[in-house]
Coordinates of C-alpha atoms and ligand atoms in Angstrom, one line a residue:
X1 CA -77.2 -31.6 -113.3
X2 CA -74.9 -28.8 -114.5
X3 CA -75.6 -27.0 -117.8
X4 CA -73.3 -27.8 -120.7
X5 CA -72.3 -24.3 -121.7
X6 CA -68.8 -22.9 -121.9
X7 CA -67.5 -21.4 -118.7
X8 CA -65.3 -18.6 -120.2
X9 CA -64.3 -16.0 -117.7
X10 CA -65.7 -12.5 -118.0
X11 CA -62.6 -10.3 -118.4
X12 CA -62.3 -6.6 -119.0
X13 CA -59.9 -7.0 -122.0
X14 CA -62.6 -8.9 -123.8
X15 CA -64.4 -5.5 -124.2
X16 CA -61.5 -3.8 -126.0
X17 CA -60.7 -6.9 -128.1
X18 CA -64.4 -6.9 -129.2
X19 CA -64.5 -3.1 -129.9
X20 CA -61.2 -3.5 -132.0
X21 CA -62.7 -6.3 -134.0
X22 CA -66.3 -4.9 -134.5
X23 CA -65.9 -1.1 -134.1
X24 CA -62.2 -0.7 -135.1
X25 CA -62.8 2.7 -136.8
X26 CA -65.2 4.2 -134.2
X27 CA -63.6 7.2 -132.6
X28 CA -62.4 8.1 -129.2
X29 CA -61.9 11.9 -129.0
X30 CA -60.1 13.7 -126.2
X31 CA -59.7 17.3 -125.3
X32 CA -56.3 17.2 -123.7
X33 CA -54.9 19.1 -120.7
X34 CA -52.9 21.2 -123.2
X35 CA -56.3 22.1 -124.9
X36 CA -55.8 20.3 -128.3
X37 CA -58.1 17.7 -129.6
X38 CA -56.7 14.2 -129.9
X39 CA -58.5 11.6 -131.9
X40 CA -58.1 7.9 -132.7
X41 CA -60.3 4.8 -132.9
X42 CA -60.8 1.6 -130.9
X43 CA -58.3 -0.3 -133.1
X44 CA -55.5 2.1 -132.2
X45 CA -56.6 2.3 -128.6
X46 CA -56.4 -1.4 -128.3
X47 CA -52.9 -1.5 -129.9
X48 CA -51.7 1.2 -127.5
X49 CA -53.3 -0.6 -124.5
X50 CA -51.2 -3.7 -125.5
X51 CA -48.0 -1.6 -125.7
X52 CA -48.8 -0.1 -122.3
X53 CA -49.3 -3.5 -120.9
X54 CA -45.8 -4.4 -121.9
X55 CA -44.5 -1.1 -120.6
X56 CA -46.1 -1.8 -117.2
X57 CA -44.5 -5.2 -117.1
X58 CA -41.2 -3.7 -118.0
X59 CA -41.6 -1.4 -115.0
X60 CA -42.0 -4.5 -112.9
X61 CA -45.8 -4.3 -112.4
X62 CA -47.1 -7.8 -111.7
X63 CA -50.5 -9.4 -111.2
X64 CA -52.3 -8.0 -108.1
X65 CA -50.0 -5.0 -107.9
X66 CA -51.9 -1.7 -107.5
X67 CA -51.2 1.2 -109.8
X68 CA -52.5 4.7 -109.0
X69 CA -53.8 7.3 -111.4
X70 CA -54.4 11.1 -110.9
X71 CA -56.0 11.9 -114.2
X72 CA -58.8 13.5 -116.1
X73 CA -61.1 11.8 -118.6
X74 CA -58.8 11.2 -121.6
X75 CA -57.5 8.6 -123.9
X76 CA -54.3 7.8 -121.9
X77 CA -56.5 7.3 -118.8
X78 CA -58.7 5.0 -120.9
X79 CA -55.6 3.0 -122.0
X80 CA -54.5 2.7 -118.4
X81 CA -58.0 1.3 -117.5
X82 CA -57.5 -1.6 -119.9
X83 CA -53.7 -2.2 -119.6
X84 CA -53.5 -2.3 -115.9
X85 CA -56.5 -4.5 -115.3
X86 CA -55.6 -6.5 -118.4
X87 CA -52.4 -7.8 -116.9
X88 CA -54.2 -8.8 -113.7
X89 CA -53.0 -5.7 -111.8
X90 CA -55.4 -3.2 -110.1
X91 CA -56.0 0.4 -111.2
X92 CA -56.6 2.7 -108.3
X93 CA -58.2 5.8 -109.7
X94 CA -57.6 8.6 -107.1
X95 CA -59.8 11.7 -106.9
X96 CA -57.4 14.7 -107.3
X97 CA -59.9 17.0 -105.7
X98 CA -59.5 15.3 -102.3
X99 CA -57.3 16.9 -99.7
X100 CA -53.6 16.1 -100.3
X101 CA -53.4 14.2 -97.0
X102 CA -56.4 12.0 -98.1
X103 CA -54.6 11.3 -101.5
X104 CA -51.5 10.3 -99.7
X105 CA -53.5 8.1 -97.3
X106 CA -55.3 6.4 -100.2
X107 CA -52.1 5.7 -102.2
X108 CA -50.3 4.3 -99.1
X109 CA -53.3 2.2 -98.1
X110 CA -53.6 0.8 -101.6
X111 CA -49.8 0.3 -101.7
X112 CA -49.6 1.6 -105.2
X113 CA -46.3 0.7 -106.8
X114 CA -46.6 3.2 -109.6
X115 CA -48.4 6.5 -110.1
X116 CA -49.6 7.8 -113.5
X117 CA -50.7 11.5 -113.5
X118 CA -51.7 14.3 -115.8
X119 CA -49.7 17.5 -116.3
X120 CA -52.2 19.4 -114.2
X121 CA -51.1 17.4 -111.1
X122 CA -47.3 18.0 -111.3
X123 CA -47.3 20.5 -108.5
X124 CA -49.6 18.2 -106.4
X125 CA -47.4 15.2 -106.9
X126 CA -44.2 17.2 -106.2
X127 CA -45.7 18.1 -102.8
X128 CA -47.0 14.7 -102.1
X129 CA -44.1 12.5 -103.3
X130 CA -42.2 12.5 -99.9
X131 CA -45.3 11.0 -98.3
X132 CA -46.0 8.4 -100.9
X133 CA -44.2 5.5 -99.4
X134 CA -44.8 2.7 -101.8
X135 CA -44.5 4.4 -105.3
X136 CA -41.4 3.2 -107.2
X137 CA -42.3 4.9 -110.6
X138 CA -43.9 8.2 -111.3
X139 CA -45.1 8.5 -114.9
X140 CA -46.3 11.7 -116.4
X141 CA -49.0 11.2 -118.9
X142 CA -47.6 13.2 -121.7
X143 CA -44.9 13.3 -124.4
X144 CA -41.3 14.3 -124.3
X145 CA -42.0 17.8 -125.4
X146 CA -44.2 18.5 -122.4
X147 CA -41.9 16.9 -119.8
X148 CA -40.6 19.4 -117.2
X149 CA -36.9 20.1 -117.2
X150 CA -34.9 18.7 -114.2
X151 CA -34.8 22.2 -112.6
X152 CA -38.4 23.1 -113.5
X153 CA -41.5 22.3 -111.5
X154 CA -41.8 18.6 -111.4
X155 CA -38.0 18.2 -111.7
X156 CA -38.0 17.2 -108.1
X157 CA -40.3 14.2 -108.5
X158 CA -38.1 11.1 -108.0
X159 CA -37.8 8.7 -110.9
X160 CA -40.1 10.7 -113.2
X161 CA -40.8 9.0 -116.5
X162 CA -42.5 10.0 -119.6
X163 CA -45.6 8.0 -120.7
X164 CA -45.0 8.3 -124.4
X165 CA -41.4 7.3 -124.0
X166 CA -42.3 4.2 -122.1
X167 CA -44.8 3.4 -124.9
X168 CA -42.3 4.0 -127.7
X169 CA -39.9 1.3 -126.2
X170 CA -42.6 -1.4 -126.7
X171 CA -44.5 -2.9 -129.6
X172 CA -48.0 -4.1 -129.7
X173 CA -47.3 -7.8 -130.0
X174 CA -49.0 -8.9 -126.8
X175 CA -51.6 -11.5 -125.9
X176 CA -53.8 -10.6 -123.0
X177 CA -53.5 -13.3 -120.3
X178 CA -56.6 -15.2 -119.1
X179 CA -57.4 -15.6 -115.4
X180 CA -60.1 -16.1 -112.9
X181 CA -62.9 -13.6 -113.5
X182 CA -63.1 -12.9 -109.8
X183 CA -59.6 -11.3 -109.9
X184 CA -59.5 -7.7 -108.6
X185 CA -59.5 -5.1 -111.5
X186 CA -60.1 -1.7 -110.1
X187 CA -60.0 0.1 -106.7
X188 CA -61.9 3.2 -105.9
X189 CA -62.1 4.9 -102.5
X190 CA -65.3 6.5 -101.3
X191 CA -64.8 10.0 -100.1
X192 CA -66.0 9.0 -96.6
X193 CA -67.7 11.9 -95.0
X194 CA -66.3 10.7 -91.7
X195 CA -63.1 8.8 -91.0
X196 CA -60.7 7.7 -93.6
X197 CA -61.7 6.8 -97.2
X198 CA -62.5 3.2 -97.7
X199 CA -61.5 1.1 -100.8
X200 CA -64.1 -0.6 -103.0
X201 CA -62.4 -3.3 -104.9
X202 CA -64.2 -4.3 -108.2
X203 CA -63.5 -7.6 -110.0
X204 CA -63.5 -8.3 -113.7
X205 CA -66.7 -10.2 -113.3
X206 CA -68.5 -7.4 -111.4
X207 CA -67.3 -4.9 -114.0
X208 CA -68.5 -6.8 -117.0
X209 CA -71.9 -7.6 -115.4
X210 CA -72.3 -4.0 -114.4
X211 CA -71.4 -2.8 -117.9
X212 CA -74.1 -5.2 -119.4
X213 CA -76.6 -3.7 -116.9
X214 CA -75.5 -0.1 -117.6
X215 CA -76.0 -0.5 -121.4
X216 CA -79.6 -1.8 -121.2
X217 CA -82.3 0.3 -122.8
X218 CA -83.9 1.2 -119.5
X219 CA -80.6 2.0 -117.9
X220 CA -78.2 4.2 -120.0
X221 CA -79.6 3.0 -123.3
X222 CA -76.2 2.8 -125.1
X223 CA -75.6 1.7 -128.6
X224 CA -73.2 1.8 -131.6
X225 CA -75.2 4.8 -132.8
X226 CA -74.2 6.9 -129.8
X227 CA -71.5 9.5 -129.2
X228 CA -71.1 9.6 -125.4
X229 CA -69.5 12.4 -123.4
X230 CA -68.7 11.3 -119.8
X231 CA -68.5 14.5 -117.8
X232 CA -68.5 12.3 -114.7
X233 CA -64.8 11.8 -114.0
X234 CA -63.0 8.5 -114.5
X235 CA -61.8 8.9 -110.9
X236 CA -65.4 8.9 -109.6
X237 CA -66.7 5.3 -109.5
X238 CA -65.3 4.4 -113.0
X239 CA -67.2 7.2 -114.7
X240 CA -70.4 5.2 -114.1
X241 CA -69.1 2.4 -116.2
X242 CA -69.0 4.5 -119.4
X243 CA -65.4 3.5 -120.4
X244 CA -66.5 -0.1 -120.2
X245 CA -70.1 0.0 -121.3
X246 CA -69.4 2.3 -124.4
X247 CA -66.6 -0.2 -125.4
X248 CA -69.0 -3.1 -125.0
X249 CA -71.5 -1.5 -127.5
X250 CA -69.0 0.3 -129.7
X251 CA -70.2 3.8 -129.0
X252 CA -68.0 6.8 -129.9
X253 CA -66.5 8.3 -126.8
X254 CA -65.7 12.0 -126.2
X255 CA -63.5 12.8 -123.2
X256 CA -63.5 16.4 -122.0
X257 CA -60.2 16.4 -120.0
X258 CA -60.2 19.1 -117.4
X259 CA -62.4 21.4 -119.5
X260 CA -65.7 21.1 -117.6
X261 CA -67.0 24.7 -117.7
X262 CA -70.4 25.3 -119.5
X263 CA -68.8 26.8 -122.6
X264 CA -66.2 24.0 -123.1
X265 CA -68.7 21.2 -122.5
X266 CA -71.3 22.8 -124.9
X267 CA -68.7 23.3 -127.7
X268 CA -67.5 19.7 -127.4
X269 CA -71.0 18.4 -127.5
X270 CA -71.8 20.3 -130.7
X271 CA -68.4 19.7 -132.4
X272 CA -68.4 15.9 -131.8
X273 CA -72.2 15.4 -132.3
X274 CA -72.6 14.0 -128.8
X275 CA -75.9 12.2 -128.3
X276 CA -75.6 11.3 -124.6
X277 CA -73.8 12.8 -121.6
X278 CA -73.6 12.0 -117.9
X279 CA -72.7 13.9 -114.8
X280 CA -73.6 15.4 -111.4
X281 CA -76.2 18.2 -111.2
X282 CA -73.5 20.9 -110.4
X283 CA -71.9 20.5 -113.8
X284 CA -75.3 20.6 -115.6
X285 CA -76.0 23.9 -113.7
X286 CA -73.0 25.4 -115.3
X287 CA -74.0 24.1 -118.7
X288 CA -77.6 25.4 -118.4
X289 CA -76.3 28.8 -117.3
X290 CA -74.1 28.9 -120.4
X291 CA -77.0 27.9 -122.7
X292 CA -79.3 30.6 -121.2
X293 CA -76.6 33.3 -121.3
X294 CA -75.7 32.6 -125.0
X295 CA -79.2 31.6 -126.1
X296 CA -77.7 28.4 -127.5
X297 CA -79.5 25.1 -128.4
X298 CA -78.3 21.5 -128.9
X299 CA -78.2 20.0 -132.3
X300 CA -77.5 16.4 -131.5
X301 CA -77.7 15.9 -127.7
X302 CA -80.6 13.5 -127.1
X303 CA -80.4 12.4 -123.5
X304 CA -78.5 13.1 -120.3
X305 CA -77.9 11.0 -117.3
X306 CA -78.0 13.0 -114.0
X307 CA -77.1 11.4 -110.7
X308 CA -74.6 11.4 -107.8
X309 CA -77.0 13.7 -105.9
X310 CA -80.7 14.5 -106.4
X311 CA -81.5 16.1 -109.7
X312 CA -84.0 18.9 -109.0
X313 CA -87.2 18.7 -111.0
X314 CA -86.5 22.2 -112.2
X315 CA -83.4 20.9 -114.0
X316 CA -85.4 18.0 -115.6
X317 CA -87.9 20.6 -116.8
X318 CA -85.2 22.9 -118.3
X319 CA -83.4 20.1 -120.2
X320 CA -86.6 18.5 -121.5
X321 CA -88.8 21.5 -122.2
X322 CA -86.3 24.2 -123.1
X323 CA -83.7 22.0 -124.9
X324 CA -85.4 18.8 -126.0
X325 CA -83.0 16.6 -124.0
X326 CA -84.5 13.6 -122.1
X327 CA -83.2 13.3 -118.6
X328 CA -82.4 9.9 -117.0
X329 CA -82.2 10.5 -113.3
X330 CA -79.9 7.8 -111.8
X331 CA -78.9 6.7 -108.4
X332 CA -76.0 4.7 -107.1
X333 CA -72.9 4.7 -105.1
X334 CA -69.2 3.8 -105.3
X335 CA -70.0 0.5 -103.5
X336 CA -72.5 -0.3 -106.2
X337 CA -70.0 0.1 -109.2
X338 CA -72.0 2.5 -109.1
X339 CA -75.4 2.0 -110.8
X340 CA -78.4 1.0 -108.9
X341 CA -81.5 2.7 -110.4
X342 CA -82.3 4.7 -113.5
X343 CA -85.5 6.6 -114.2
X344 CA -87.0 5.8 -117.5
X345 CA -90.8 5.7 -118.2
X346 CA -92.9 2.6 -118.7
X347 CA -95.4 2.2 -121.6
X348 CA -98.4 2.9 -119.4
X349 CA -96.9 6.3 -118.5
X350 CA -96.6 7.5 -122.1
X351 CA -100.0 9.1 -122.0
X352 CA -99.4 11.0 -118.8
X353 CA -99.1 14.8 -119.0
X354 CA -95.6 16.2 -119.2
X355 CA -95.9 17.3 -115.6
X356 CA -97.0 13.9 -114.4
X357 CA -94.1 12.3 -116.3
X358 CA -91.7 14.7 -114.8
X359 CA -92.9 13.7 -111.3
X360 CA -92.0 10.1 -112.2
X361 CA -88.7 11.1 -113.6
X362 CA -87.8 13.2 -110.5
X363 CA -87.7 9.9 -108.5
X364 CA -84.3 8.1 -108.6
X365 CA -85.6 5.4 -110.9
X366 CA -86.2 1.7 -111.1
X367 CA -83.8 -1.0 -110.2
X368 CA -81.6 -2.4 -113.0
X369 CA -81.8 -6.2 -113.2
X370 CA -78.8 -7.3 -111.1
X371 CA -79.7 -4.9 -108.2
X372 CA -82.2 -6.1 -105.6
X373 CA -83.6 -3.5 -103.3
X374 CA -85.6 -3.4 -100.1
X375 CA -86.5 -0.8 -97.6
X376 CA -86.7 -1.5 -93.9
X377 CA -87.8 0.3 -90.7
X378 CA -85.6 1.0 -87.6
X379 CA -86.0 -2.7 -86.5
X380 CA -85.0 -4.0 -89.9
X381 CA -88.5 -5.1 -90.8
X382 CA -89.5 -4.9 -94.5
X383 CA -91.6 -2.0 -95.5
X384 CA -94.2 -2.1 -98.3
X385 CA -93.6 -0.7 -101.8
X386 CA -96.4 1.8 -101.6
X387 CA -94.5 5.0 -102.5
X388 CA -95.3 6.4 -99.1
X389 CA -93.6 4.6 -96.3
X390 CA -89.9 5.4 -96.2
X391 CA -87.1 3.5 -94.6
X392 CA -83.5 2.5 -94.8
X393 CA -82.5 1.3 -98.3
X394 CA -80.6 -2.0 -98.6
X395 CA -79.2 -3.6 -101.8
X396 CA -77.8 -6.9 -103.0
X397 CA -76.3 -8.2 -106.2
X398 CA -73.2 -9.2 -108.2
X399 CA -71.8 -5.7 -108.6
X400 CA -72.3 -4.6 -105.0
X401 CA -69.4 -4.5 -102.5
X402 CA -69.3 -7.2 -99.9
X403 CA -66.6 -5.5 -97.9
X404 CA -63.8 -2.9 -98.1
X405 CA -60.1 -3.2 -99.0
X406 CA -58.1 -4.8 -96.2
X407 CA -61.4 -5.4 -94.2
X408 CA -61.5 -1.7 -93.3
X409 CA -64.7 -0.9 -91.2
X410 CA -65.5 -4.6 -90.6
X411 CA -68.3 -6.5 -92.3
X412 CA -70.7 -3.9 -93.7
X413 CA -73.5 -6.3 -94.6
X414 CA -76.7 -6.9 -92.7
X415 CA -78.0 -10.5 -93.4
X416 CA -76.3 -10.4 -96.8
X417 CA -77.6 -7.0 -97.7
X418 CA -75.6 -3.8 -98.2
X419 CA -77.0 -0.8 -96.2
X420 CA -76.8 2.2 -98.5
X421 CA -77.1 4.9 -95.8
X422 CA -80.0 6.3 -97.9
X423 CA -83.6 6.7 -96.8
X424 CA -86.1 6.0 -99.5
X425 CA -89.6 5.1 -100.6
X426 CA -90.4 2.6 -103.4
X427 CA -93.7 2.8 -105.3
X428 CA -95.7 -0.2 -106.6
X429 CA -94.1 0.3 -110.1
X430 CA -90.7 -0.1 -108.5
X431 CA -89.6 3.5 -108.7
X432 CA -87.4 4.3 -105.8
X433 CA -87.2 7.8 -104.3
X434 CA -84.5 9.0 -102.0
X435 CA -85.9 11.2 -99.3
X436 CA -82.5 11.7 -97.7
X437 CA -79.2 10.4 -96.7
X438 CA -79.7 8.9 -93.3
X439 CA -77.3 11.4 -91.8
X440 CA -79.0 14.4 -93.6
X441 CA -82.6 13.7 -92.7
X442 CA -84.1 16.3 -90.4
X443 CA -85.6 14.9 -87.3
X444 CA -88.3 17.2 -86.0
X445 CA -90.7 16.2 -83.1
X446 CA -90.0 12.5 -83.7
X447 CA -90.9 12.7 -87.4
X448 CA -88.6 13.0 -90.4
X449 CA -88.4 15.9 -92.8
X450 CA -86.7 15.3 -96.2
X451 CA -84.0 17.9 -96.9
X452 CA -84.1 16.9 -100.6
X453 CA -87.8 17.8 -101.0
X454 CA -87.2 21.2 -99.4
X455 CA -84.1 21.8 -101.6
X456 CA -86.1 20.9 -104.7
X457 CA -88.7 23.5 -104.0
X458 CA -86.1 26.2 -103.3
X459 CA -84.3 25.7 -106.6
X460 CA -87.6 25.7 -108.4
X461 CA -87.8 29.4 -107.5
X462 CA -86.7 31.5 -110.5
X463 CA -84.3 33.6 -108.4
X464 CA -82.5 30.7 -106.7
X465 CA -79.3 29.3 -108.1
X466 CA -78.6 26.6 -105.6
X467 CA -79.9 25.6 -102.2
X468 CA -79.1 23.3 -99.3
X469 CA -81.4 22.5 -96.4
X470 CA -80.0 21.4 -93.0
X471 CA -81.4 20.7 -89.6
X472 CA -80.6 23.1 -86.8
X473 CA -80.9 22.2 -83.1
X474 CA -84.2 23.3 -81.6
X475 CA -85.0 23.2 -77.9
X476 CA -88.5 21.8 -78.4
X477 CA -88.5 20.0 -81.7
X478 CA -85.0 18.5 -81.6
X479 CA -84.2 19.9 -85.1
X480 CA -85.8 22.3 -87.5
X481 CA -84.9 22.9 -91.2
X482 CA -83.3 26.1 -92.5
X483 CA -82.6 26.9 -96.2
X484 CA -79.2 28.1 -97.1
X485 CA -79.5 29.5 -100.6
X486 CA -77.4 31.2 -103.3
X487 CA -79.3 33.8 -105.5
X488 CA -79.0 33.9 -109.2
X489 CA -76.7 36.8 -110.4
X490 CA -78.6 40.1 -110.4
X491 CA -81.8 38.6 -108.8
X492 CA -83.5 40.1 -105.7
X493 CA -85.2 37.7 -103.3
X494 CA -86.1 38.1 -99.6
X495 CA -86.4 35.5 -96.9
X496 CA -90.2 36.1 -96.7
X497 CA -90.6 35.7 -100.5
X498 CA -88.8 32.4 -100.5
X499 CA -90.8 31.1 -97.5
X500 CA -94.0 32.2 -99.1
X501 CA -93.0 30.1 -102.2
X502 CA -93.2 27.0 -99.9
X503 CA -96.8 27.6 -98.9
X504 CA -99.2 25.0 -100.3
X505 CA -96.3 22.8 -101.5
X506 CA -95.5 21.0 -98.2
X507 CA -97.1 20.0 -94.9
X508 CA -97.2 23.0 -92.5
X509 CA -94.7 21.5 -90.1
X510 CA -92.2 21.0 -92.9
X511 CA -92.0 24.8 -93.3
X512 CA -88.3 25.9 -92.9
X513 CA -87.8 28.0 -89.8
X514 CA -85.3 30.4 -91.6
X515 CA -83.6 31.3 -94.9
X516 CA -80.0 32.4 -95.1
X517 CA -78.5 33.7 -98.3
X518 CA -74.9 33.1 -99.0
X519 CA -72.4 33.8 -101.8
X520 CA -71.7 30.1 -102.4
X521 CA -72.3 26.6 -101.0
X522 CA -69.6 24.1 -100.1
X523 CA -69.1 21.1 -102.3
X524 CA -67.4 17.8 -101.8
X525 CA -64.6 16.4 -104.0
X526 CA -67.3 14.6 -106.0
X527 CA -69.2 17.8 -106.7
X528 CA -72.0 17.2 -104.1
X529 CA -73.3 19.7 -101.6
X530 CA -71.2 19.2 -98.5
X531 CA -73.8 19.2 -95.8
X532 CA -71.2 18.2 -93.2
X533 CA -69.2 21.4 -93.9
X534 CA -72.4 23.4 -93.9
X535 CA -73.6 21.9 -90.6
X536 CA -70.2 22.7 -89.1
X537 CA -70.5 26.3 -90.3
X538 CA -74.0 26.7 -88.8
X539 CA -73.4 24.8 -85.6
X540 CA -73.8 28.0 -83.5
X541 CA -76.7 29.3 -85.5
X542 CA -79.6 30.5 -83.5
X543 CA -83.1 29.9 -85.0
X544 CA -85.5 32.8 -84.9
X545 CA -88.0 30.3 -83.6
X546 CA -85.9 28.9 -80.8
Ligands
LIG1 P1 -69.5 10.1 -102.2 O1 -70.7 10.7 -101.5 O2 -68.4 9.8 -101.2 O3 -69.1 10.8 -103.4 P2 -70.8 8.1 -103.7 O4 -70.5 8.8 -105.0 O5 -70.7 6.7 -103.7 O6 -69.8 8.6 -102.6 O7 -72.2 8.6 -103.2 C1 -73.3 7.8 -103.1 C2 -74.4 8.6 -102.5 O8 -74.8 9.7 -103.3 C3 -75.7 7.8 -102.4 O9 -75.7 6.9 -101.3 C4 -76.7 8.9 -102.3 O10 -76.9 9.3 -101.0 C5 -76.2 9.9 -103.1 N1 -76.8 9.9 -104.5 C6 -76.4 9.4 -105.6 N2 -77.2 9.6 -106.6 C7 -78.3 10.2 -106.1 C8 -79.5 10.7 -106.6 N3 -79.8 10.6 -107.9 N4 -80.4 11.4 -105.8 C9 -80.1 11.5 -104.5 N5 -78.9 11.1 -103.9 C10 -78.0 10.5 -104.7

């Protein structure tokens, strides 16, 4: 017997219609590329999204067409999120930090028919345009006053149009169409450390379910009392759902545009009374440096979500103890929309010491309802949730990819489960801890050494700014770990001192074989340590122990 409840489709435009109705005067504030502050509220954002939907249709964009963006976090990008998906087309948010050849590959693979981009990217688009085979319309996300002259930079982009001019030609009388909730809505390519990037194609249904999950108290804990600053870019896995989940709950949104340095982020947080922010550890490093250098404190920031790569315990301590900001350590991936786990405490942990609580928070967190997890050994056999045994982490659920755009890479699933490529433990309370990416784990004498654990210890040293641990070939042990570290400005630290710092914190055979100090470490386009580049750089490195 079927239930007798309405079967209304879960559509992305329902979010903005809801926010207009219920939170019409709640603000969306953007720091623009030009540096000014733009502010409006959900009601106007919705009106402009409807105009934009008409403008897209006037350009000939039809259901299922893909439309690319190269843009920072800002109100126009937000409008594009809703207008493109709202007419049944697909928004392809491209990471502008990728190599130009990768951007061209992605746009051609997605077969984008139009490209919307911020002023910052005029030189990039000029250079790329001859390679972008499917784009019929180039739209600069600005007003007439900021449009380049024909002979100026950008003058050579074919068919260049002005966002605000396209909008001005339309009115807001538009009814969002209804369609199957499984319709594709957004397309995001994973950076793909090897081979070409692969496209993850989200649906309306997966996006709404993921937004519900993201907003839960034990996930991002979002409400209409929050002002949220997504530092995580809208071109990186939908800014972890914030443009959707904030709209769902009617939270104020604050977009930083390209201004991601510590000072700018701090000022925006203070000025707009931000209560929650989210981003990768690298950005928080810049913010913490700024706070320390200027002896500043937060007046409203209450919690921060840190994920994308492992958040070092030292960073959790600094935020919580020095600045009174609770850290939610989160884990996920583009293929998971991206949220999988978030680390919040349970009632029984409330009486633990601060240090014990931080040890729980340093794990990657508990699964959100909607994400099933399991860990398996090399043969694919289930491993117990004892917090000790580690194995390959697999996931399953309605916001997890079942395959890639155009079937690229074949069927990724194993018996219906998605292999994350991460190696993890899960404890009896359900807290998952990543010990490594399967390709970064260091294999020494048939056993595994966690590069993340060794990195966390290095960055806990007061003189260390950032550290990466990689495996180096060893004639006897197969691989041995070395620490590649950046010292804090003006700090002295020797190889021996850092190695001494490891003593008593790890098993003897985990002790790094060497320490190398460098000026800076390589990062990927999503702000993570690029171990691949680092391994490449150190491929001829001779261990002192070899
Ligand atoms: P890319 O690496 O191409 O940017 P993703 O953003 O999808 O792609 O990265 C997902 C991966 O990032 C995960 O599989 C995991 O290895 C790593 N990751 C994400 N969050 C965390 C975290 N909190 N701790 C450790 N690793 C993380």
